[in-house]
Coordinates of C-alpha atoms in Angstrom, one line a residue:
X654 CA 83.2 -6.8 -16.6
X655 CA 81.0 -5.0 -19.3
X656 CA 77.4 -4.5 -18.8
X657 CA 75.1 -5.3 -21.6
X658 CA 71.7 -3.8 -21.9
X659 CA 69.2 -5.2 -24.2
X660 CA 66.2 -2.9 -25.2
X661 CA 63.4 -4.6 -26.9
X662 CA 59.5 -3.8 -27.5
X663 CA 57.1 -4.9 -24.9
X664 CA 55.0 -7.9 -25.6
X665 CA 51.3 -7.4 -26.2
X666 CA 50.6 -9.4 -22.9
X667 CA 53.1 -7.2 -21.1
X668 CA 51.6 -3.9 -22.3
X669 CA 48.2 -5.1 -21.3
X670 CA 49.4 -5.9 -17.7
X671 CA 51.2 -2.7 -17.2
X672 CA 48.7 -0.3 -19.3
X673 CA 45.9 -1.4 -16.9
X674 CA 47.9 -0.1 -13.9
X675 CA 48.2 3.5 -15.1
X676 CA 44.8 5.3 -15.8
X677 CA 46.4 8.0 -18.0
X678 CA 47.2 4.9 -20.4
X679 CA 43.9 3.2 -20.0
X680 CA 41.2 5.5 -18.5
X681 CA 38.1 4.1 -16.9
X682 CA 35.1 3.9 -19.2
X683 CA 32.7 4.9 -16.4
X684 CA 33.8 7.1 -13.6
X685 CA 32.7 9.8 -11.4
X686 CA 35.2 12.6 -10.9
X687 CA 35.3 15.2 -8.2
X688 CA 38.0 17.2 -6.2
X689 CA 38.6 14.0 -4.1
X690 CA 39.4 11.7 -7.0
X691 CA 37.6 9.2 -8.9
X692 CA 34.9 6.6 -8.3
X693 CA 35.8 3.9 -10.8
X694 CA 32.7 2.1 -12.0
X695 CA 34.0 -0.4 -14.6
X696 CA 33.7 -4.0 -13.6
X697 CA 37.5 -4.4 -14.0
X698 CA 38.3 -1.6 -11.5
X699 CA 36.2 -3.2 -8.8
X700 CA 38.4 -3.4 -5.7
X701 CA 41.5 -1.6 -7.1
X702 CA 42.9 1.4 -5.4
X703 CA 44.8 3.9 -7.4
X704 CA 46.5 7.0 -6.4
X705 CA 46.9 10.1 -8.8
X706 CA 46.2 7.4 -11.7
X707 CA 48.8 4.9 -10.4
X708 CA 47.7 1.4 -9.4
X709 CA 48.6 0.7 -5.8
X710 CA 46.8 -2.5 -4.6
X711 CA 43.8 -5.0 -5.2
X712 CA 41.8 -4.5 -2.1
X713 CA 39.0 -6.8 -3.2
X714 CA 39.7 -9.1 -0.4
X715 CA 39.7 -6.3 2.1
X716 CA 36.2 -5.5 1.4
X717 CA 36.5 -2.8 -1.2
X718 CA 33.4 -2.9 -3.3
X719 CA 34.3 -0.2 -5.9
X720 CA 37.4 1.2 -7.7
X721 CA 39.0 4.3 -6.3
X722 CA 41.6 6.6 -7.6
X723 CA 42.4 9.0 -4.9
X724 CA 44.2 12.2 -5.1
X725 CA 45.3 12.6 -1.3
X726 CA 47.2 9.7 0.0
X727 CA 50.6 9.3 1.4
X728 CA 52.7 6.5 -0.1
X729 CA 56.1 5.1 1.1
X730 CA 59.2 4.6 -1.1
X731 CA 57.7 1.2 -2.1
X732 CA 54.5 2.8 -3.4
X733 CA 52.4 1.2 -0.7
X734 CA 49.6 3.3 0.7
X735 CA 50.3 4.7 4.3
X736 CA 46.6 5.3 5.0
X737 CA 44.4 4.1 7.9
X738 CA 41.3 2.1 7.0
X739 CA 39.2 4.9 8.4
X740 CA 40.7 7.4 6.1
X741 CA 40.0 5.3 3.2
X742 CA 36.4 4.7 4.0
X743 CA 36.0 8.3 4.7
X744 CA 37.2 9.3 1.3
X745 CA 35.4 6.5 -0.4
X746 CA 32.1 7.6 1.3
X747 CA 32.3 11.1 0.4
X748 CA 32.9 10.2 -3.0
X749 CA 29.7 8.2 -3.2
X750 CA 27.8 10.9 -1.8
X751 CA 28.9 13.4 -4.3
X752 CA 28.7 10.9 -7.1
X753 CA 24.9 10.3 -6.3
X754 CA 24.0 13.7 -5.8
X755 CA 25.5 14.5 -9.3
X756 CA 24.3 11.3 -11.0
X757 CA 21.2 9.9 -9.2
X758 CA 21.0 7.0 -11.4
X759 CA 24.0 5.6 -9.6
X760 CA 21.8 5.3 -6.5
X761 CA 20.9 1.7 -7.6
X762 CA 24.7 0.8 -7.4
X763 CA 25.0 2.2 -3.9
X764 CA 21.8 0.5 -2.8
X765 CA 23.0 -2.8 -3.7
X766 CA 26.1 -2.3 -1.9
X767 CA 24.5 -1.3 1.2
X768 CA 21.8 -3.8 1.2
X769 CA 24.5 -6.6 1.1
X770 CA 24.6 -8.8 4.3
X771 CA 28.1 -7.4 4.9
X772 CA 28.4 -4.1 3.1
X773 CA 31.8 -3.4 1.7
X774 CA 34.4 -0.8 3.4
X775 CA 33.9 1.9 0.8
X776 CA 30.2 2.5 1.7
X777 CA 30.0 1.8 5.4
X778 CA 30.4 5.4 6.3
X779 CA 28.1 7.0 3.6
X780 CA 25.7 8.3 6.1
X781 CA 28.4 10.2 8.2
X782 CA 29.0 12.3 5.2
X783 CA 25.6 13.0 4.1
X784 CA 24.2 16.3 4.9
X785 CA 20.4 15.7 3.7
X786 CA 19.5 19.3 3.4
X787 CA 22.6 19.8 1.1
X788 CA 22.0 16.7 -1.1
X789 CA 18.4 16.6 -2.1
X790 CA 19.1 14.7 -5.3
X791 CA 20.9 11.9 -3.1
X792 CA 18.0 11.7 -0.8
X793 CA 15.4 11.5 -3.6
X794 CA 17.4 8.9 -5.4
X795 CA 17.8 6.5 -2.4
X796 CA 14.2 6.8 -1.4
X797 CA 13.1 5.9 -5.0
X798 CA 15.4 2.9 -5.0
X799 CA 14.0 1.7 -1.7
X800 CA 10.4 2.0 -2.9
X801 CA 11.3 0.3 -6.1
X802 CA 13.1 -2.7 -4.3
X803 CA 10.5 -3.1 -1.5
X804 CA 7.2 -1.6 -2.7
X805 CA 5.4 2.0 -2.4
X806 CA 4.9 2.9 1.3
X807 CA 7.1 0.0 2.6
X808 CA 8.8 0.9 6.0
X809 CA 12.4 -0.3 6.8
X810 CA 13.6 -1.4 10.0
X811 CA 17.2 -2.6 10.8
X812 CA 17.9 -6.5 10.6
X813 CA 17.6 -8.2 13.9
X814 CA 15.8 -5.6 15.7
X815 CA 12.8 -6.3 17.9
X816 CA 9.9 -4.3 16.8
X817 CA 7.3 -2.7 19.2
X818 CA 4.5 -3.5 17.0
X819 CA 2.9 -6.3 15.2
X820 CA 3.7 -6.7 11.5
X821 CA 0.1 -8.3 11.0
X822 CA -1.2 -5.1 12.6
X823 CA 0.6 -2.7 10.2
X824 CA -0.2 -4.8 7.2
X825 CA -3.9 -5.2 8.0
X826 CA -4.7 -1.8 9.4
X827 CA -2.4 0.6 7.2
X828 CA -1.5 -1.6 4.1
X829 CA 2.1 -1.3 4.6
X830 CA 5.1 -3.8 4.4
X831 CA 7.9 -3.8 6.9
X832 CA 11.3 -4.5 5.2
X833 CA 14.4 -5.7 7.2
X834 CA 17.5 -3.6 6.0
X835 CA 21.1 -3.5 7.1
X836 CA 21.7 -0.7 9.7
X837 CA 23.8 1.5 7.2
X838 CA 21.0 1.6 4.6
X839 CA 18.5 2.3 7.3
X840 CA 20.6 5.3 8.6
X841 CA 20.3 6.7 5.1
X842 CA 16.7 5.9 4.5
X843 CA 15.7 7.4 7.9
X844 CA 16.7 10.8 6.5
X845 CA 14.4 10.4 3.4
X846 CA 11.2 12.6 4.2
X847 CA 9.0 10.1 2.3
X848 CA 10.2 7.0 4.2
X849 CA 8.2 6.4 7.4
X850 CA 9.9 5.4 10.6
X851 CA 8.5 2.9 13.2
X852 CA 7.6 5.8 15.5
X853 CA 5.5 7.2 12.6
X854 CA 3.9 4.0 12.0
X855 CA 3.0 3.5 15.6
X856 CA 1.3 6.9 15.7
X857 CA -0.8 6.0 12.4
X858 CA -1.6 2.9 14.2
X859 CA -3.0 4.7 17.3
X860 CA -4.9 7.2 15.1
X861 CA -6.5 4.2 12.9
X862 CA -7.5 2.3 16.2
X863 CA -11.1 2.6 17.3
X864 CA -11.5 4.5 20.8
X865 CA -12.0 2.2 23.8
X866 CA -15.5 1.7 24.8
X867 CA -16.6 3.9 27.8
X868 CA -16.9 2.3 31.2
X869 CA -20.5 1.1 32.3
X870 CA -22.2 3.4 34.6
X871 CA -22.9 2.1 38.2
X872 CA -26.5 1.0 38.4
X873 CA -27.2 2.9 41.6
X874 CA -26.1 6.2 40.1
X875 CA -28.5 5.9 37.2
X876 CA -31.6 8.0 37.2
X877 CA -35.0 6.2 37.3
X878 CA -35.7 6.8 33.6
X879 CA -32.5 5.4 32.4
X880 CA -33.1 2.2 34.7
X881 CA -36.6 1.9 33.1
X882 CA -35.0 1.9 29.6
X883 CA -32.9 -0.9 30.6
X884 CA -35.9 -2.9 32.0
X885 CA -37.8 -2.4 28.8
X886 CA -34.7 -3.4 26.9
X887 CA -34.5 -6.7 28.9
X888 CA -38.3 -7.3 28.5
X889 CA -37.9 -7.0 24.7
X890 CA -35.1 -9.7 24.7
X891 CA -37.1 -12.1 26.8
X892 CA -40.1 -11.6 24.5
X893 CA -37.7 -12.3 21.7
X894 CA -37.1 -15.7 23.2
X895 CA -34.3 -15.6 25.7
X896 CA -36.5 -16.0 28.7
X897 CA -33.5 -16.2 31.0
X898 CA -32.5 -12.6 30.1
X899 CA -32.1 -10.3 33.0
X900 CA -31.5 -6.7 33.4
X901 CA -28.3 -7.2 35.4
X902 CA -26.8 -8.4 32.0
X903 CA -27.3 -4.9 30.5
X904 CA -24.6 -2.4 30.8
X905 CA -25.3 1.4 30.4
X906 CA -22.6 3.7 29.1
X907 CA -22.3 7.3 28.3
X908 CA -23.0 7.7 24.8
X909 CA -21.9 10.5 22.3
X910 CA -24.3 13.2 21.7
X911 CA -26.6 12.4 18.8
X912 CA -25.9 14.9 16.0
X913 CA -29.6 15.5 15.7
X914 CA -31.5 15.6 19.1
X915 CA -34.4 13.4 19.6
X916 CA -37.8 14.9 20.1
X917 CA -40.1 14.1 23.3
X918 CA -43.4 12.8 21.5
X919 CA -45.4 14.4 24.4
X920 CA -43.9 17.7 24.3
X921 CA -42.3 18.0 20.8
X922 CA -39.1 19.3 22.7
X923 CA -35.7 17.9 22.4
X924 CA -35.5 15.0 24.9
X925 CA -32.8 14.7 27.2
X926 CA -29.8 12.3 26.0
X927 CA -30.3 8.7 27.3
X928 CA -27.4 6.4 28.1
X929 CA -26.7 3.9 25.7
X930 CA -27.0 0.3 26.7
X931 CA -24.9 -2.7 25.8
X932 CA -25.6 -6.2 26.3

């Protein structure tokens, strides 16, 4: 039997379908390019995987949050990707780190992805590929995004973690808000110099807390002049109306040295420091 081959032009709908599968026919309007490939930032490329400009698969249901055009990936004869999930996550994470260090304005996109209840696969391992000292633009951009979203001076902690401090103490004493973030985002923020950690907040709380009062001095160990001061104080309280007040209700403690020594009115010389008393 003879074979008949009919060649006809592609219909517009067919061209639209096939052209979108080849980036050399329809390039992305917004993309970041580097030696690893491309991070495709158009909405129509979200979750789409390309290899060397050729569409491979729609991975939105598999948790891919951005579009990827990778340069290094093995394909089988049916043009299916032969790649472990960890390899895909690694290449995507490395792309994001390079993209934001080059274009800091993209930090808002990464922040939204990382701040999701279940971050997509292409950003889960970003922190593993982040060398903070080598990516200063990345660090500054992510810190700025956090403070823009949570407020200046906010402190991030991982969702579900048990805090060793009281949120009320932090807000009342240091005027700082504690914000719950996913662990992947926290791991990045902890590398930002301007973002405080819980340990640093605890240190600030300890410095801001007043020192504990000194313990009262045993009555038997007090010099007679100190006891006389306590008795006079008790007498003044009784004269003020509390007739039941007794010297046993007075605690004497070691007080810090006065900045200006008191003068003894009899001699004009500095008087010995007296213990403070507390009622």
